[in-house]
Coordinates of C-alpha atoms in Angstrom, one line a residue:
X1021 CA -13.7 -133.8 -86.8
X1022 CA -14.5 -135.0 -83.3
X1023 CA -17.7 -137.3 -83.0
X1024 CA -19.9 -135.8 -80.4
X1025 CA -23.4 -137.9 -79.0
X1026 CA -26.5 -137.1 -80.9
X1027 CA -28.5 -134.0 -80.5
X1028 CA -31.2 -135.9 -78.6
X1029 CA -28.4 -137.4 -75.9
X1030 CA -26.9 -133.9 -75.2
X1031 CA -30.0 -132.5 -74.5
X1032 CA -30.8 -134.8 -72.0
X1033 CA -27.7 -134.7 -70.5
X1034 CA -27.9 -130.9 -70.0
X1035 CA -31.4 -131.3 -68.8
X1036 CA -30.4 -134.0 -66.0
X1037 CA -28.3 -131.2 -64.6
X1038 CA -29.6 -128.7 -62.1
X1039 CA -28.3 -125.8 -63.3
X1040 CA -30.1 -126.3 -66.1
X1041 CA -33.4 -125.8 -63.9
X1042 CA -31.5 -122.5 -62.2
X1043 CA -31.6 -121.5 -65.6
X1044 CA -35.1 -122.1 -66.5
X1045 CA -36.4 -120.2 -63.6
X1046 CA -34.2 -117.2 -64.8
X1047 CA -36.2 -117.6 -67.7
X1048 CA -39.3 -118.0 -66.2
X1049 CA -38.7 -114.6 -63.9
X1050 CA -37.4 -112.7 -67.3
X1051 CA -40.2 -113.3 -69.4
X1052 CA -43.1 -113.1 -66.9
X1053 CA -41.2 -110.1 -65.8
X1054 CA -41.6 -108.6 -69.0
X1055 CA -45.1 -109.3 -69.7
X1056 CA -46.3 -107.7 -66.4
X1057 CA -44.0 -104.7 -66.9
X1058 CA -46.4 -104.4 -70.3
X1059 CA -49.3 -104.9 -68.4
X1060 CA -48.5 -102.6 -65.9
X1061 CA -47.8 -99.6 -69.0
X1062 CA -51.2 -100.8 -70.7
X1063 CA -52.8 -100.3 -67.3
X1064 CA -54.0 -103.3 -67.4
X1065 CA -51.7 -105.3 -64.6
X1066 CA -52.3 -109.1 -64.6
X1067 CA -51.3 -110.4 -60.9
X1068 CA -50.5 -113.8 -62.9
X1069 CA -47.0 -112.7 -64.4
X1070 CA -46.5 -110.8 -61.4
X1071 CA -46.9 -114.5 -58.9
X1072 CA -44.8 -116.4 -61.9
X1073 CA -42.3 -113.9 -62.1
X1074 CA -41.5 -114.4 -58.5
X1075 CA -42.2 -118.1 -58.6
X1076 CA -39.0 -118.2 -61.3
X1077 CA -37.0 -116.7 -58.8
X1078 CA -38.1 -119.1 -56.0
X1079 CA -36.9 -121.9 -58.2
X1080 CA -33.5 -120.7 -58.6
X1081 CA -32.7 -119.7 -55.2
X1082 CA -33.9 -122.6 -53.8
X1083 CA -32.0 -124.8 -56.3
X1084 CA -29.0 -122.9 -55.4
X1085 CA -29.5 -123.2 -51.9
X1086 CA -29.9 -127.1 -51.9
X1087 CA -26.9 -127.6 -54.2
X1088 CA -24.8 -125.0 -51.3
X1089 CA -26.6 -126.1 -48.0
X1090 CA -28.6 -128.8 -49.1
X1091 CA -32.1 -128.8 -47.2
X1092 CA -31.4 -126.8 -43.5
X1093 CA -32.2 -128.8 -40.4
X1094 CA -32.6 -125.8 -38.7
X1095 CA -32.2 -122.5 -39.0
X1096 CA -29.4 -121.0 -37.2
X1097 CA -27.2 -118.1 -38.0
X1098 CA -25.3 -119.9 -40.6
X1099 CA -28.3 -120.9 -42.5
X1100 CA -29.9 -117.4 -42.0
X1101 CA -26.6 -115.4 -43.0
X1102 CA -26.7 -117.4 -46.5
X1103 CA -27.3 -114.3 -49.0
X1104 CA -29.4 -117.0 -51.2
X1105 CA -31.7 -118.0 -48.1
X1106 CA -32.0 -113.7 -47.7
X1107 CA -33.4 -113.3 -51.2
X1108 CA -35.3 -116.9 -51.2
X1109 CA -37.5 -115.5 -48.0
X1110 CA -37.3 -112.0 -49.4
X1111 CA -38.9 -113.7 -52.8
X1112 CA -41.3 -115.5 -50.8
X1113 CA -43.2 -112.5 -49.3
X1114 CA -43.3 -110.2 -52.5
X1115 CA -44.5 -113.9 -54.2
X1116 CA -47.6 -113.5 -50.7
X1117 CA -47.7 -110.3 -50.7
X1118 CA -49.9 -107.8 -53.3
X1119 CA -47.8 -107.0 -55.9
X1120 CA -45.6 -103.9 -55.9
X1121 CA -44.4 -103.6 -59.4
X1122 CA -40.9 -102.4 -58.3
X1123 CA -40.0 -105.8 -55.9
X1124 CA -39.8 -107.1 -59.3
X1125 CA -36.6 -105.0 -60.5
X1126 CA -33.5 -106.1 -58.7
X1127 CA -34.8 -109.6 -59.2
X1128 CA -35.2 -109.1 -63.1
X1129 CA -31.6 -107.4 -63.3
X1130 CA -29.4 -110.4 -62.3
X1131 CA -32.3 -113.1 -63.7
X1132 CA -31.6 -111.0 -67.4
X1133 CA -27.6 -111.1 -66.2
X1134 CA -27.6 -115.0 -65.6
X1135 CA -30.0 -116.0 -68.8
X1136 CA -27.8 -114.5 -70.5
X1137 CA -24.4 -115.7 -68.9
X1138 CA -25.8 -119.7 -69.2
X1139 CA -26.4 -119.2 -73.0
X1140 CA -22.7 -119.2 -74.3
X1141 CA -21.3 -121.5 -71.3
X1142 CA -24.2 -124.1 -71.8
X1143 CA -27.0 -123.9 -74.0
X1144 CA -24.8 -123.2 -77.2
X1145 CA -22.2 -126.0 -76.5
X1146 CA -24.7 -128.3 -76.5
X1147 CA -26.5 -127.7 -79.8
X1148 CA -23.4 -125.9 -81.3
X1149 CA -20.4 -128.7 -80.3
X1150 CA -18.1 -128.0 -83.3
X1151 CA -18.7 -124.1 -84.2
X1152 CA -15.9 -122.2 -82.9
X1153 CA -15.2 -120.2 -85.3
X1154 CA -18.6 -119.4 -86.3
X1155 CA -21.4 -116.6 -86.2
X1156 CA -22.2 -118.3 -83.1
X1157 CA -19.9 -118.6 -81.6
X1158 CA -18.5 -114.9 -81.8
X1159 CA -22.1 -113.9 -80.5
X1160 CA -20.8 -116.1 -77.6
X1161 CA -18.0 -114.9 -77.1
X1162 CA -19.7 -110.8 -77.4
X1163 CA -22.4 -112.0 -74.9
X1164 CA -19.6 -113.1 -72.1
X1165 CA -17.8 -110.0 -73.0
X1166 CA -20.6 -107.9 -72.6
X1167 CA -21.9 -109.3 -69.3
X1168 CA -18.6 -109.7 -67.9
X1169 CA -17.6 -106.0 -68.3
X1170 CA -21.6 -104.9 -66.9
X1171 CA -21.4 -107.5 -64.5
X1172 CA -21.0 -104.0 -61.6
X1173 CA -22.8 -101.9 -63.0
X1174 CA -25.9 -104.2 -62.8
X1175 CA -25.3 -105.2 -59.3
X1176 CA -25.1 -101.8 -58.3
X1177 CA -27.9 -100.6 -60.2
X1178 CA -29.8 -103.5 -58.6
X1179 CA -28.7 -102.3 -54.8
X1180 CA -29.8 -98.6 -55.9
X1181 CA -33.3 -99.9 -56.8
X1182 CA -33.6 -101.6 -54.0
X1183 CA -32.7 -99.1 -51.5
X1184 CA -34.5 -96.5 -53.6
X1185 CA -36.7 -97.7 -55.3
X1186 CA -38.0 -100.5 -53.2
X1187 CA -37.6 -98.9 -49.6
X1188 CA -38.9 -95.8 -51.3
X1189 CA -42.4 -97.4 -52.2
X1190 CA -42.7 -99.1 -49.3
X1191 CA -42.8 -96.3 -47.2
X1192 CA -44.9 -94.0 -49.1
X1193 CA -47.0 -96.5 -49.5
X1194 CA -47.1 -97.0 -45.5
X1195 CA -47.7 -93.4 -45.5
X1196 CA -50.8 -93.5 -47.9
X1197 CA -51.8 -96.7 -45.9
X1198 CA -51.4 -98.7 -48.9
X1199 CA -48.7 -101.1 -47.8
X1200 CA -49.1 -102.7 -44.4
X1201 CA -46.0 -101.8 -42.1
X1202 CA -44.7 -105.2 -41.7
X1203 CA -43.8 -105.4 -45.1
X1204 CA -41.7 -101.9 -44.4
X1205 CA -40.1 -104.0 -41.1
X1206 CA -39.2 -107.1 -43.2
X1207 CA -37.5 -105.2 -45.9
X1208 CA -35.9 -103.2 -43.2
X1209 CA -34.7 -106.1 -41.9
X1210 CA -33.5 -107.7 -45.4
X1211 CA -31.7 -103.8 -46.1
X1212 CA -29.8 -104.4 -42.4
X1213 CA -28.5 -107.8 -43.4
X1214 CA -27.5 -106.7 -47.0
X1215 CA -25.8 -103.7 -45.4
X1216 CA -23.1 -106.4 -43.8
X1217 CA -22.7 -108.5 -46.7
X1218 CA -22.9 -106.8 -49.8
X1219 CA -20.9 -103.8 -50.7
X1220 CA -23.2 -102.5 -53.6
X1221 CA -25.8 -102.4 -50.8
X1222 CA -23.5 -99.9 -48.6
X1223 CA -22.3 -97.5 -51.4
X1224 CA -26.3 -97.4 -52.3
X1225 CA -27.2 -97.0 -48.6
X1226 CA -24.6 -93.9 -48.3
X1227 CA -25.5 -92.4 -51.0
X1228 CA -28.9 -92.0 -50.4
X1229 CA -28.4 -90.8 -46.8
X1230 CA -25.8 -88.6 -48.7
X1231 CA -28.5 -87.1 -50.5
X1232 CA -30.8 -86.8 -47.9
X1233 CA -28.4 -84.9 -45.4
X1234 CA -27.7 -82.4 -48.4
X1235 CA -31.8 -81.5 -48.9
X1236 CA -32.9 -81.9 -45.4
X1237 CA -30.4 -80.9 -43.2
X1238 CA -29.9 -77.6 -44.4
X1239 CA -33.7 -76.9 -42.8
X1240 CA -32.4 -76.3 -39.7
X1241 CA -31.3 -73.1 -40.3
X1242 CA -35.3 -72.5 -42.0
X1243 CA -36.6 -69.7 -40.4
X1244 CA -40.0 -71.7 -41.4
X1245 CA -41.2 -74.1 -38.3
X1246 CA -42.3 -76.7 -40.1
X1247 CA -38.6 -77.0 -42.0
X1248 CA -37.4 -77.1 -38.6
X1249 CA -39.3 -79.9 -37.6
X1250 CA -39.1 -82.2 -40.7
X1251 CA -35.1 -81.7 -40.3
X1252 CA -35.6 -82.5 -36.4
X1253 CA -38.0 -85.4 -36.9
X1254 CA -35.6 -86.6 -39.6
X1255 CA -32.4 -86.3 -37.6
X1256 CA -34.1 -88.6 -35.1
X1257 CA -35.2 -91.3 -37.7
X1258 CA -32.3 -91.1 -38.8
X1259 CA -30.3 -92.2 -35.4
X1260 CA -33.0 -94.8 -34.8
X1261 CA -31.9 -96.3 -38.5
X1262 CA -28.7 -96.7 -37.3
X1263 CA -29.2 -98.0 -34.0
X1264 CA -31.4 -100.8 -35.2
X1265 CA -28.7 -101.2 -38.3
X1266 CA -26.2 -101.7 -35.8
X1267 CA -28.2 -103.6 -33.1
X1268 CA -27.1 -107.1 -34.5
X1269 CA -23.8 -105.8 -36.7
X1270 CA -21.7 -108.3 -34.5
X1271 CA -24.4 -111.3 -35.1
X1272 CA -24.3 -110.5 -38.6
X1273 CA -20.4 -110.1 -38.6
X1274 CA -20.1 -113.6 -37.7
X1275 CA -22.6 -115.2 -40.3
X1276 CA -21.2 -113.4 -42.5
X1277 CA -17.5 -114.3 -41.9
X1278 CA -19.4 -118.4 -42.0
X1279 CA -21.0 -117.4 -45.1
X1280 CA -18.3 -116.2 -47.2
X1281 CA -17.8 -118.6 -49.4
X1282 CA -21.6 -119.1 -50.3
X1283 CA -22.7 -118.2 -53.2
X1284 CA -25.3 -115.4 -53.8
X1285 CA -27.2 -113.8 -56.6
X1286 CA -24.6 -110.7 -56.4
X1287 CA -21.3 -113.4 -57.0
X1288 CA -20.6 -115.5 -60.1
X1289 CA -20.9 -118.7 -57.5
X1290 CA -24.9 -117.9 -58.2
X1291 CA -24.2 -118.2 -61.9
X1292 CA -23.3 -121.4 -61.8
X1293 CA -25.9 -123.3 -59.5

């Protein structure tokens, strides 16, 4: 049997680590995620889980983004290509703004994804050293199986709900004059970026306008006037998307070709801090 340090010693060791604090505000998003998903049901929202949900994220991305870039000098388009800076400032505003219930989603997807991922590679190693063979450890081994082999789905799931979901609530909520129009132009501006770097982000984007050419192109050909002018005023929305997606594509081209080997919450770099 191999002698391994006291309980007392590993757990310090694994808590001088800053991982170990990625992990924690995982944790911190998960469960204040949670709560405020209940509240929300019981239509009774508390804004407190809502603020600490977000605040769990800020603590991971910005852990991440000091142990990849360490603390930016200044912000040029290396610094702003970084997928982790993206979601850090992204998590920043939702954590200012009012909370929309559904900024919360994506972030609680991959927070759930990397709790879970840290358990089997960390925490259990360190207060299970010697059970390999164990009940333990074949729950370790089915919770790495498990988010290995979901690992896609949930970052495309996450990209849907974002493009969806998110943009989707933002603008109805502009249109009920609910949500102020800068926070439609920031995530606009977050969905442009994530177009160039993230390829769950494109399927999602295309899809969507997939969907929307089948249902309101078609109108056109609506004998009905108004049809005939959602489809026009639609059409022309439409091209000023993808002029303003495509304003900056070879700016964002080159941060993303110096970004590639950051990590981000979408790769397993993220995972590991």
């Amino acid at each position: 049997m191999t002698d391994h340090p006291p309980l007392t010693e590993r757990l310090i060791t694994l808590a001088k680590h800053p991982q170990f604090y990625w992990w924690c505000g995982h944790v911190c998003l998960v469960f204040n995620a949670l709560l405020y998903f209940t509240s929300v049901l019981s239509l009774h929202p508390y804004t407190g889980y809502y603020k600490r949900a977000h605040a769990g994220s800020l603590i991971s991305y910005g852990i991440v983004i000091w142990k990849s870039v360490g603390i930016p000098k200044r912000f040029d388009m290396e610094v702003i290509g970084n997928e982790n800076v993206q979601y850090f400032a992204l998590a920043f505003y939702w954590y200012s703004y009012h909370p929309i219930t559904v900024t919360l989603v994506p972030f609680f997807i991959f927070s759930l994804f990397h709790m879970f991922a840290y358990i089997p590679s960390a925490i259990m190693p360190v207060l299970f050293p010697e059970e390999s063979n164990s009940p333990i450890a074949q729950a370790c081994r089915s919770i790495k199986q498990y988010t290995d082999e979901h690992h896609e789905m949930a970052m495309q799931l996450a990209a849907y709900v974002e493009v969806v979901g998110v943009m989707g609530q933002l603008l109805l909520g502009v249109l009920s004059f609910q949500t102020s129009v800068l926070a439609l132009i920031v995530f606009a501006h977050f969905l442009r970026l994530r177009y160039y770097l993230s390829p769950y982000t494109r399927e999602a984007l295309h899809d969507a306008s997939a969907k929307l050419d089948q249902w309101i192109l078609p109108l056109a050909n609506d004998p009905r006037r108004w049809a005939q002018i959602m489809c026009k005023v639609y059409v022309n929305v439409k091209g000023l998307v993808i002029r303003y997606g495509s304003a900056t594509s070879s700016t964002t081209n080159s941060s993303r070709r110096s970004s590639s080997g950051s990590s981000s919450r979408t790769e397993s770099t993220h995972r590991r801090a």
